[in-house]
Amino acid sequence: MSTACLLRWNFVFCIIAGLSLYFEDGHDDMDDFGFDDYSSECDGIRITAFLDAGQDNLTPLGRLEKYAFSDNTFNRQIVARGLLDVLREFSDNENDFISVMETVARMSEDADPTVRAELMEQVPNIAMFLHESRPNFPAAFSRYLVPIVVRYLTDPNNQVRKTSQAALLVLLEQGLICKADMETKVCPVLLDLTEPSSDDDYKIEAVAILCKVVTMLSKDTVEHLLLPRFCDLCSDARLFQVRKVCATNFGEICSIVGQESTEKLLMSKFFNLCSDSLWGIRKACAECFMTVSNSTSPEVRRSKLSPLFINLISDQSRWVRQAAFQSLGRFISTFASPSSTGLHFREDGALPEVPRCTPDRQDHLRFVKAVVNISKDKISLFLYVVLRPENRSPVPVNRPDGFTLTNSSDGPTATNNIKNTKEHEQTDENFNSFNYWRPPLPDISEELEMLNCEKSEEVTEKEETEEEEHQESSSDSKPSPGKATSDQIQKVLDCLTPHIADPDVQVQVQVLSAALKAAQLDSPSDGSPTETSPTEEPPEDSPEGLSGDGISIDLQPEMEDESSLIENVEEEEKDACLHSPTSEDKPKIQNVIPQQLLDQYLSMTDPARAQTVDTEIAKHCAFSLPGVALTLGRQNWHCLKDTYETLATDVQWKVRRTLAFSIHELAVILGDQLTAADLVPIFNGFLKDLDEVRIGVLKHLYDFLKLLHADKRREYLYQLQEFMVTDNSRNWRFRYELAEQLILIIELYSHYDVYDYLRQIALTLCSDKVSEVRWISYKLVVEILQKLYACGADDLGLNFINELTVRFCHCPKWVGRQAFAFICQAVVEEDCMPMEQFSQHLLPSLLSLSSDPVANVRVLVAKALRQSVMEKAYFKEPGCAYSDELEETVMTLQSDKDRDVRFFASLDPNKASVEKKSDQPKTSSSAGHSSLRHVVV
């Protein structure tokens, strides 16, 4: 092989020992360099061997200088590769250390790009070393290495530039570059490289590194130094690569600079990128749409971003549409708000309920009773007060007695509420039902009671006569002008329907529903709808659906039976919560998100979408459905119910698997009633599905069951046994997951159910062919025993102990006897039962295993006795009947023929924490170890 060829590949041959290499410096340089220290194995290579004393009389620093600037390129590469070790050699002396750093700075100007690349690869490691030694060398990295990294960003060699960029990112991720260096050394270079006049190759690389750097800097630094340049780069008309990099990183930039800068500076650039002529840029915008949306206000999100996203989802490019549909659910989730969903995320990821500003059930029933008890001439006042938070403009309400009520300063209610009225007028300009709660409903219970008392105490004969005349006229086809028909009330309900997400509106709807029922019962016997006079026109400033004379409901005498109306209202509430079959025909209309977004999301289950957009579009729909459900809230579940059922029966098991893994989260969002009505049937279907789907349910079985009512939860006790059967018997992880879930599920059931159902499953799992399943099942057994004794079921606990003793302690297989020792130790450590009962029912059997012929069993016995049993205060008391026997047994084990048995019997429990294992014990014999996986207990 020629010398020229060797020099060309010297970088590869540097780690190969035993080769006779010939360099320009001759054979003497090889001896001085230290290649004699290289062994035949790579582990024996010592890169800094050139520092050792050789045939010359140079000092280590002199020898470093010699080889760092040798004419031999290979020598310089070796020095660059060993810089970290060199620094460690000279780190004790500050002067020597500075000399080494100066040598490194001079080496960075090496003409050979391979040397420069080798040097830059060592910079992150050197920086970490200097960071750890910062008290000794506080400015070494900033003074010597940062300038090298920055200079290499403009190196003419591509490999050196790439190495420098990678090193810079590592330094930023580790926080090794201070803010001052970033602002004064790194950012100016990046800004220069991204100038319009900069070289194209340099510019494209600089834009990529700039976007990465931005995500690792503070908000102030980005806004003042880099954001203006980023905005210019987004509009680069010459290089589409630059625009694509900006589009790819647009969301991260927005999340750093915040809402104000996003809406003021970046939003217009994002609109341009979303309509770029290249589909790849539009696709990148669709992929980061959710992050951009999170950085905007709800108004911008609804009015500007939503139409923009609709354009992307109907883009002419299939790849853009595909990315848009994949991001659709995530974009919809940005509309979620705790005030509308009733849920919020905690730091641990849980979804607890948010206290809602809605009256409780007793208040609602009190309102309904008030509706029944109020006379016809007072009902208009009642409904006006109820509807006042929704309709803020002055609304005159004509009462039968001739008094006109308004919410102006002349009205009687304005005297008591003038302060609230002024506050309402101030907030009307910026009011948004999506962002703010409406004022709470006023408490009018005292007024209603007063009105009822007036009615019962001040009824004169004249009024009784007028009442009879009015009842006679109520049968006429034309009602009085002051009377609201069922059609009018229905119009009011229709007006409130778009705002049903608001809790206050829900109360109003409930009250009006009761009034509507009363009006319907008061309608003519022929069932024909009553109509108001065509000559009546509502005033200009009255709310839509209210007549000019206000609302008045005439109650028939037979409606005095309050109980029947209350029962009807309760049934309506229950049906509304459960979304009875009549709600299936309810249009999928809501006001939380733009309706077009919801319509597009619901279309993702259309088979045509799979053909024209993405074959896995249904999977993406299923993946984002919990987020969409959380955004819409449980009151709009009817919009998603059909879609969810379609996905749950999709022919692709991956779609069903996705739903199975998230059904417990959806149950939290929907609440117990909707879960029982709509999710439980789907959950039951998943239990009988493929193992790939069942595992999703199984992994969160506890999370789902705990959300069900006790009676519904108990039904699944009979189905837990079905998890023991799998499509593939080798799928032992399925059974392992079942054991882990049963450990959690124990707390959900009574000790009787645990004993009758879970006990048998646990014992079956303890006999599994796979040791991993058996060991986790032993823990399950201990948890069951603890449950029984914690509930005071000592008789059941004793029965279980006897069963364990027969099954394990007297098992002909040594694995079963080993398991008994493990269970005994866990019982003591977990305090599952009183130590007095443990000493009576378990300890004698445990001590009998101390003479077991298998060392693996004796090892577990030694660990249980020495680390757990003898450490209990009960067995340390002078009067303990078992203390002597325990001491004798331990002493016998300390002289056991097996080394591991002696070790665990003699080990100090305070020092055994490192050696102790939670799952399996240390095995001493290879034969026993090999049989752990195959022996059946």
XYZ file of N, CA and C in Angstrom, residues 129-250:
366
model
N -16.708 19.895 30.627
C -15.611 19.808 31.596
C -15.334 21.178 32.219
N -15.317 22.218 31.386
C -15.083 23.560 31.918
C -16.246 24.025 32.792
N -17.452 23.604 32.437
C -18.613 23.978 33.251
C -18.513 23.388 34.655
N -18.057 22.150 34.726
C -17.886 21.514 36.028
C -16.735 22.135 36.798
N -15.739 22.688 36.090
C -14.588 23.302 36.745
C -14.661 24.823 36.678
N -15.860 25.383 36.518
C -16.019 26.827 36.341
C -15.402 27.664 37.454
N -15.428 27.239 38.714
C -14.774 28.070 39.741
C -13.288 28.289 39.460
N -12.639 27.328 38.847
C -11.215 27.476 38.559
C -10.951 28.208 37.248
N -11.847 27.998 36.269
C -11.632 28.601 34.957
C -12.934 29.280 34.512
N -13.291 30.387 35.092
C -14.606 30.990 34.829
C -14.782 31.516 33.415
N -13.729 32.032 32.785
C -13.885 32.680 31.484
C -13.206 31.922 30.365
N -12.697 30.723 30.622
C -11.938 30.006 29.606
C -12.802 29.651 28.403
N -14.004 29.145 28.642
C -14.863 28.734 27.538
C -15.290 29.938 26.714
N -15.722 31.001 27.376
C -16.173 32.190 26.662
C -15.045 32.854 25.886
N -13.846 32.801 26.426
C -12.721 33.506 25.805
C -12.113 32.729 24.655
N -12.011 31.424 24.780
C -11.268 30.644 23.804
C -12.144 29.823 22.854
N -13.217 29.184 23.376
C -13.949 28.223 22.553
C -15.133 28.826 21.813
N -15.868 29.737 22.441
C -17.015 30.337 21.766
C -16.611 31.019 20.462
N -15.503 31.775 20.434
C -15.100 32.361 19.140
C -14.808 31.312 18.069
N -14.298 30.160 18.495
C -14.029 29.103 17.511
C -15.337 28.582 16.924
N -16.334 28.338 17.790
C -17.628 27.850 17.317
C -18.251 28.839 16.356
N -18.200 30.119 16.705
C -18.805 31.146 15.862
C -18.073 31.253 14.524
N -16.751 31.196 14.553
C -15.993 31.321 13.312
C -16.233 30.141 12.378
N -16.403 28.972 12.959
C -16.626 27.788 12.131
C -18.008 27.786 11.473
N -18.931 28.625 11.946
C -20.232 28.734 11.289
C -20.109 29.278 9.875
N -19.021 29.961 9.610
C -18.768 30.498 8.266
C -17.595 29.817 7.593
N -17.215 28.660 8.071
C -16.087 27.943 7.491
C -16.401 27.536 6.054
N -15.420 27.593 5.175
C -15.700 27.218 3.776
C -15.945 25.728 3.576
N -15.531 24.897 4.540
C -15.745 23.457 4.410
C -17.108 23.085 4.989
N -17.880 22.328 4.213
C -19.234 21.964 4.632
C -19.233 21.100 5.886
N -18.299 20.153 5.981
C -18.251 19.273 7.153
C -17.954 20.061 8.420
N -17.065 21.026 8.329
C -16.737 21.843 9.500
C -17.943 22.674 9.919
N -18.670 23.231 8.949
C -19.855 24.026 9.284
C -20.915 23.165 9.964
N -21.182 21.994 9.399
C -22.182 21.114 9.998
C -21.784 20.715 11.412
N -20.510 20.421 11.616
C -20.039 20.052 12.943
C -20.188 21.211 13.915
N -19.887 22.412 13.442
C -20.031 23.596 14.289
C -21.487 23.859 14.647
N -22.401 23.694 13.690
C -23.824 23.895 13.973
C -24.335 22.883 14.993
N -23.937 21.624 14.829
C -24.360 20.598 15.798
C -23.803 20.892 17.179
N -22.551 21.328 17.237
C -21.942 21.655 18.528
C -22.651 22.833 19.180
N -23.029 23.818 18.388
C -23.723 24.988 18.927
C -25.061 24.606 19.542
N -25.799 23.735 18.859
C -27.095 23.306 19.390
C -26.930 22.538 20.702
N -25.927 21.693 20.771
C -25.663 20.955 22.009
C -25.322 21.919 23.139
N -24.528 22.908 22.854
C -24.147 23.883 23.873
C -25.359 24.667 24.364
N -26.265 24.988 23.442
C -27.476 25.712 23.834
C -28.409 24.837 24.657
N -28.598 23.590 24.237
C -29.479 22.680 24.973
C -28.978 22.455 26.390
N -27.668 22.397 26.556
C -27.098 22.167 27.883
C -26.941 23.455 28.677
N -27.268 24.580 28.071
C -27.146 25.851 28.779
C -25.718 26.242 29.088
N -24.792 25.931 28.185
C -23.368 26.175 28.424
C -22.892 27.498 27.846
N -23.730 28.167 27.056
C -23.378 29.478 26.513
C -24.184 30.532 27.256
N -23.521 31.509 27.788
C -24.207 32.540 28.561
C -24.976 33.477 27.628
N -25.889 34.226 28.217
C -26.728 35.127 27.435
C -25.909 36.202 26.744
N -24.901 36.706 27.411
C -24.069 37.758 26.820
C -23.354 37.258 25.570
N -22.821 36.040 25.633
C -22.146 35.493 24.459
C -23.114 35.276 23.307
N -24.331 34.845 23.624
C -25.316 34.647 22.568
C -25.650 35.962 21.883
N -25.803 37.023 22.662
C -26.217 38.296 22.100
C -25.089 39.013 21.377
N -23.880 38.867 21.886
C -22.756 39.633 21.327
C -21.896 38.849 20.348
N -21.929 37.523 20.390
C -21.049 36.732 19.540
C -21.795 35.849 18.552
N -22.825 35.143 19.003
C -23.503 34.181 18.137
C -24.537 34.860 17.253
N -25.449 35.616 17.859
C -26.536 36.225 17.088
C -26.045 37.161 15.990
N -25.054 38.016 16.233
C -24.585 38.878 15.122
C -24.103 38.091 13.908
N -23.427 36.980 14.134
C -22.971 36.172 13.003
C -24.160 35.595 12.241
N -25.157 35.103 12.974
C -26.335 34.543 12.307
C -27.090 35.615 11.538
N -27.145 36.812 12.082
C -27.819 37.899 11.373
C -27.067 38.269 10.101
N -25.760 38.257 10.159
C -24.978 38.553 8.961
C -25.181 37.491 7.893
N -25.235 36.242 8.329
C -25.389 35.155 7.363
C -26.773 35.129 6.724
N -27.752 35.740 7.373
C -29.115 35.740 6.823
C -29.452 37.047 6.124
N -28.474 37.854 5.871
C -28.691 39.072 5.092
C -29.138 38.709 3.680
N -29.909 39.583 3.035
C -30.335 39.279 1.653
C -29.167 39.059 0.700
N -28.052 39.704 0.954
C -26.901 39.582 0.063
C -26.016 38.389 0.393
N -26.373 37.601 1.416
C -25.539 36.490 1.837
C -25.588 35.359 0.809
N -24.538 34.530 0.823
C -24.491 33.366 -0.063
C -25.672 32.441 0.220
N -26.235 31.860 -0.825
C -27.449 31.047 -0.677
C -27.236 29.862 0.256
N -26.151 29.144 0.054
C -25.906 27.975 0.894
C -25.746 28.380 2.355
N -24.970 29.410 2.590
C -24.769 29.882 3.957
C -26.089 30.369 4.559
N -26.880 31.019 3.736
C -28.127 31.588 4.227
C -29.111 30.506 4.642
N -29.242 29.482 3.809
C -30.172 28.396 4.136
C -29.756 27.708 5.440
N -28.456 27.438 5.568
C -27.968 26.815 6.804
C -28.164 27.741 8.003
N -27.904 29.032 7.804
C -28.019 29.985 8.911
C -29.467 30.140 9.360
N -30.409 30.093 8.420
C -31.824 30.193 8.795
C -32.230 29.002 9.654
N -31.773 27.815 9.271
C -32.111 26.626 10.053
C -31.549 26.722 11.463
N -30.284 27.147 11.577
C -29.688 27.246 12.907
C -30.287 28.407 13.679
N -30.697 29.473 12.975
C -31.340 30.602 13.638
C -32.653 30.191 14.280
N -33.457 29.412 13.545
C -34.746 28.964 14.092
C -34.552 28.050 15.300
N -33.497 27.247 15.274
C -33.212 26.408 16.431
C -32.727 27.239 17.606
N -31.896 28.230 17.315
C -31.375 29.086 18.384
C -32.493 29.873 19.043
N -33.461 30.313 18.241
C -34.565 31.106 18.772
C -35.335 30.344 19.851
N -35.508 29.050 19.650
C -36.280 28.253 20.601
C -35.543 28.049 21.924
N -34.278 28.428 21.984
C -33.496 28.213 23.200
C -33.097 29.516 23.875
N -33.617 30.633 23.377
C -33.292 31.930 23.955
C -34.486 32.493 24.689
N -34.252 33.519 25.446
C -35.332 34.164 26.191
C -36.213 34.985 25.259
N -37.389 35.309 25.730
C -38.343 36.063 24.924
C -37.803 37.436 24.565
N -37.191 38.120 25.510
C -36.672 39.464 25.240
C -35.580 39.435 24.186
N -34.672 38.476 24.293
C -33.594 38.383 23.316
C -34.132 38.126 21.918
N -35.111 37.254 21.810
C -35.686 36.943 20.496
C -36.390 38.154 19.908
N -37.196 38.827 20.727
C -37.959 39.958 20.213
C -37.060 41.101 19.758
N -35.993 41.360 20.490
C -35.159 42.514 20.173
C -34.123 42.220 19.092
N -33.607 41.007 19.035
C -32.516 40.713 18.122
C -32.943 39.963 16.866
N -33.764 38.946 17.017
C -33.976 38.002 15.920
C -35.351 38.067 15.272
N -36.371 38.543 15.974
C -37.720 38.512 15.418
C -37.867 39.346 14.146
N -37.335 40.561 14.090
C -37.450 41.315 12.819
C -36.829 40.578 11.640
N -35.664 39.964 11.857
C -35.043 39.248 10.763
C -35.873 38.016 10.370
N -36.459 37.343 11.344
C -37.292 36.182 11.035
C -38.485 36.595 10.180
N -39.077 37.730 10.490
C -40.205 38.198 9.684
C -39.781 38.475 8.248
N -38.596 39.035 8.065
C -38.098 39.276 6.710
C -37.849 37.961 5.976
N -37.316 36.988 6.689
C -37.024 35.706 6.055
C -38.292 34.989 5.624
N -39.387 35.185 6.363
C -40.656 34.558 5.979
C -41.133 35.038 4.613
N -40.666 36.206 4.201
C -41.086 36.773 2.908
C -39.997 36.690 1.860
N -39.017 35.857 2.082
C -37.938 35.707 1.103
C -38.506 35.167 -0.204
N -38.461 35.985 -1.219
C -39.069 35.609 -2.502
C -38.138 34.795 -3.382
N -36.861 34.750 -3.065
C -35.890 34.105 -3.940
C -35.633 32.654 -3.555
N -35.583 32.348 -2.256
C -35.237 31.002 -1.801
C -36.446 30.381 -1.095
N -37.058 29.409 -1.740
C -38.203 28.749 -1.101
C -37.748 27.911 0.098
N -36.460 27.470 0.089
C -35.966 26.705 1.238
C -36.016 27.534 2.513
N -35.753 28.822 2.379
C -35.793 29.708 3.542
C -37.215 29.817 4.067
N -38.174 30.012 3.177
C -39.572 30.119 3.612
C -40.054 28.816 4.241
N -39.597 27.708 3.711
C -40.038 26.423 4.276
C -39.485 26.221 5.677
N -38.239 26.592 5.902
C -37.681 26.488 7.248
C -38.446 27.380 8.219
N -38.787 28.586 7.767
C -39.559 29.499 8.618
C -40.940 28.926 8.925
N -41.590 28.349 7.909
C -42.917 27.771 8.134
C -42.861 26.590 9.076
N -41.825 25.782 8.965
C -41.689 24.612 9.834
C -41.530 25.017 11.286
N -40.828 26.101 11.523
C -40.549 26.534 12.902
C -41.440 27.677 13.360
N -42.465 27.999 12.587
C -43.290 29.159 12.897
C -43.996 29.016 14.243
